[in-house]
Backbone as numpy.savetxt, mean C-alpha at the origin, in Angstrom:
# Nx Ny Nz CAx CAy CAz Cx Cy Cz
13.95 25.16 -24.47 13.37 23.98 -23.89 12.73 24.36 -22.54
11.44 24.08 -22.38 10.78 24.41 -21.13 10.96 23.28 -20.13
10.60 23.55 -18.88 10.72 22.55 -17.83 9.86 21.33 -18.11
8.70 21.53 -18.74 7.79 20.42 -19.00 8.35 19.45 -20.03
9.20 19.92 -20.92 9.75 19.08 -21.97 10.99 18.32 -21.51
11.64 18.80 -20.47 12.88 18.19 -20.01 12.63 16.91 -19.24
13.71 16.20 -18.94 13.57 14.95 -18.19 13.08 15.23 -16.77
12.31 14.29 -16.25 11.80 14.43 -14.89 12.84 13.90 -13.92
13.09 14.67 -12.88 14.05 14.27 -11.86 13.35 14.27 -10.51
13.69 13.31 -9.69 13.12 13.23 -8.35 13.75 14.30 -7.48
12.91 15.11 -6.86 13.38 16.16 -5.97 13.13 15.70 -4.54
14.17 15.24 -3.88 14.05 14.70 -2.53 13.51 15.73 -1.55
14.00 16.94 -1.62 13.56 17.98 -0.69 12.07 18.28 -0.86
11.60 18.36 -2.10 10.18 18.62 -2.35 9.33 17.45 -1.84
9.81 16.23 -2.04 9.06 15.07 -1.56 8.97 15.08 -0.03
10.03 15.48 0.64 10.00 15.59 2.10 8.98 16.63 2.55
8.89 17.74 1.82 7.90 18.77 2.15 6.48 18.25 1.94
6.26 17.50 0.85 4.94 16.92 0.58 4.54 15.96 1.70
5.46 15.12 2.12 5.17 14.16 3.17 4.89 14.86 4.50
5.63 15.92 4.80 5.41 16.67 6.03 4.02 17.31 6.02
3.61 17.87 4.87 2.27 18.46 4.77 1.19 17.39 4.94
1.41 16.22 4.35 0.44 15.13 4.47 0.32 14.67 5.92
1.46 14.55 6.61 1.42 14.16 8.03 0.68 15.20 8.86
0.91 16.47 8.56 0.23 17.55 9.29 -1.28 17.48 9.06
-1.69 17.28 7.80 -3.13 17.14 7.50 -3.73 15.95 8.24
-2.99 14.83 8.28 -3.47 13.65 8.99 -3.65 13.95 10.48
-2.68 14.62 11.08 -2.79 14.97 12.49 -3.99 15.88 12.76
-4.20 16.84 11.88 -5.34 17.75 12.04 -6.67 17.00 11.92
-6.75 16.08 10.98 -7.98 15.28 10.81 -8.24 14.43 12.04
-7.18 13.86 12.62 -7.33 13.08 13.84 -7.81 13.94 15.00
-7.23 15.12 15.16 -7.61 16.04 16.24 -9.06 16.48 16.13
-9.52 16.71 14.90 -10.90 17.14 14.69 -11.89 15.98 14.78
-11.39 14.76 14.82 -12.26 13.60 14.90 -12.88 13.21 13.57
-12.33 13.70 12.48 -12.85 13.37 11.15 -12.58 11.92 10.78
-11.56 11.35 11.39 -11.13 10.00 11.04 -10.55 9.34 12.29
-10.73 8.04 12.40 -10.16 7.31 13.54 -8.73 6.90 13.21
-7.94 6.59 14.23 -6.57 6.14 13.95 -6.54 4.89 13.06
-7.50 3.97 13.27 -7.55 2.76 12.44 -7.87 3.10 10.99
-8.83 4.00 10.76 -9.19 4.40 9.40 -8.01 5.09 8.71
-7.29 5.91 9.46 -6.13 6.60 8.91 -5.04 5.60 8.53
-4.82 4.62 9.38 -3.82 3.60 9.08 -4.19 2.84 7.82
-5.45 2.46 7.69 -5.90 1.74 6.50 -5.76 2.60 5.25
-6.07 3.89 5.40 -5.97 4.81 4.27 -4.54 4.96 3.79
-3.59 4.92 4.72 -2.19 5.15 4.38 -1.43 3.88 4.03
-2.08 2.73 4.10 -1.40 1.47 3.77 -1.16 1.39 2.26
0.09 1.13 1.85 0.38 1.11 0.42 -0.25 -0.07 -0.33
-0.49 -1.17 0.35 -1.04 -2.35 -0.32 -2.42 -2.70 0.23
-3.23 -1.68 0.51 -4.52 -1.92 1.15 -5.49 -2.70 0.27
-5.27 -2.69 -1.03 -6.18 -3.40 -1.93 -5.65 -4.78 -2.34
-4.53 -5.18 -1.77 -3.96 -6.48 -2.09 -4.84 -7.58 -1.53
-5.19 -8.52 -2.36 -5.99 -9.66 -1.93 -5.05 -10.77 -1.50
-5.14 -11.17 -0.24 -4.29 -12.25 0.24 -4.87 -13.60 -0.13
-6.14 -13.63 -0.51 -6.77 -14.91 -0.83 -6.49 -15.34 -2.27
-5.98 -14.46 -3.11 -5.75 -14.81 -4.51 -4.63 -13.93 -5.08
-3.42 -14.50 -5.16 -2.26 -13.76 -5.63 -1.63 -14.53 -6.79
-1.42 -13.85 -7.91 -0.79 -14.48 -9.07 0.71 -14.57 -8.81
1.23 -15.79 -8.88 2.65 -16.00 -8.61 3.47 -15.89 -9.91
3.01 -16.56 -10.95 3.69 -16.49 -12.25 2.72 -16.92 -13.34
3.13 -16.73 -14.57 2.31 -17.11 -15.71 2.91 -18.36 -16.36
2.07 -19.34 -16.61 2.49 -20.57 -17.25 2.90 -20.25 -18.69
4.11 -20.63 -19.07 4.63 -20.30 -20.41 3.85 -20.99 -21.52
3.38 -22.21 -21.26 2.68 -22.96 -22.30 1.26 -22.46 -22.50
0.54 -22.26 -21.41 -0.88 -21.89 -21.53 -1.12 -20.39 -21.45
-0.17 -19.66 -20.85 -0.35 -18.22 -20.68 -1.24 -17.87 -19.49
-1.69 -18.90 -18.77 -2.56 -18.65 -17.61 -1.73 -18.38 -16.37
-2.29 -17.58 -15.47 -1.62 -17.30 -14.22 -1.76 -18.47 -13.26
-0.73 -18.69 -12.46 -0.78 -19.68 -11.39 -1.03 -18.89 -10.12
-2.10 -19.23 -9.42 -2.54 -18.47 -8.25 -2.17 -19.18 -6.97
-2.01 -18.39 -5.89 -1.71 -18.94 -4.58 -2.44 -18.10 -3.55
-2.79 -18.71 -2.43 -3.45 -17.99 -1.35 -2.46 -17.78 -0.21
-2.46 -16.57 0.35 -1.61 -16.25 1.49 -2.45 -16.01 2.75
-3.69 -16.45 2.73 -4.53 -16.29 3.91 -4.05 -17.23 5.00
-4.19 -16.78 6.24 -3.83 -17.62 7.38 -4.82 -18.76 7.51
-4.29 -19.90 7.87 -5.15 -21.04 8.12 -5.81 -20.86 9.47
-6.97 -21.44 9.64 -7.67 -21.36 10.92 -6.78 -21.96 12.01
-6.73 -21.31 13.15 -5.92 -21.79 14.26 -4.48 -21.32 14.19
-4.14 -20.52 13.19 -2.75 -20.06 13.04 -2.49 -18.73 13.74
-3.49 -18.23 14.47 -3.31 -16.93 15.13 -2.18 -16.94 16.14
-1.99 -18.09 16.81 -0.95 -18.17 17.84 0.39 -18.61 17.29
0.48 -18.78 15.98 1.73 -19.15 15.35 1.87 -20.64 15.11
0.98 -21.44 15.70 1.01 -22.88 15.46 -0.07 -23.25 14.47
0.19 -24.24 13.67 -0.80 -24.67 12.68 -1.38 -26.01 13.04
-1.24 -26.43 14.28 -1.78 -27.72 14.72 -3.26 -27.63 14.96
């Protein structure tokens, strides 16, 4: 049985090495000016493609259609008040 046929196991140490290399590459790109800190943050955000204006909450059992909700901030909510 070869390694490719066996079950896949998460290797914590290897993942730590991968993350360290990625952080080092990010630092080097920042130092060279290839990317701005804001661009790097956006690139590394796990949910950067999530649409806050249209999120499926659940599927209606009878119709099979999704029920949508918006999580966008209301105008004037920047200070925490919705008045």
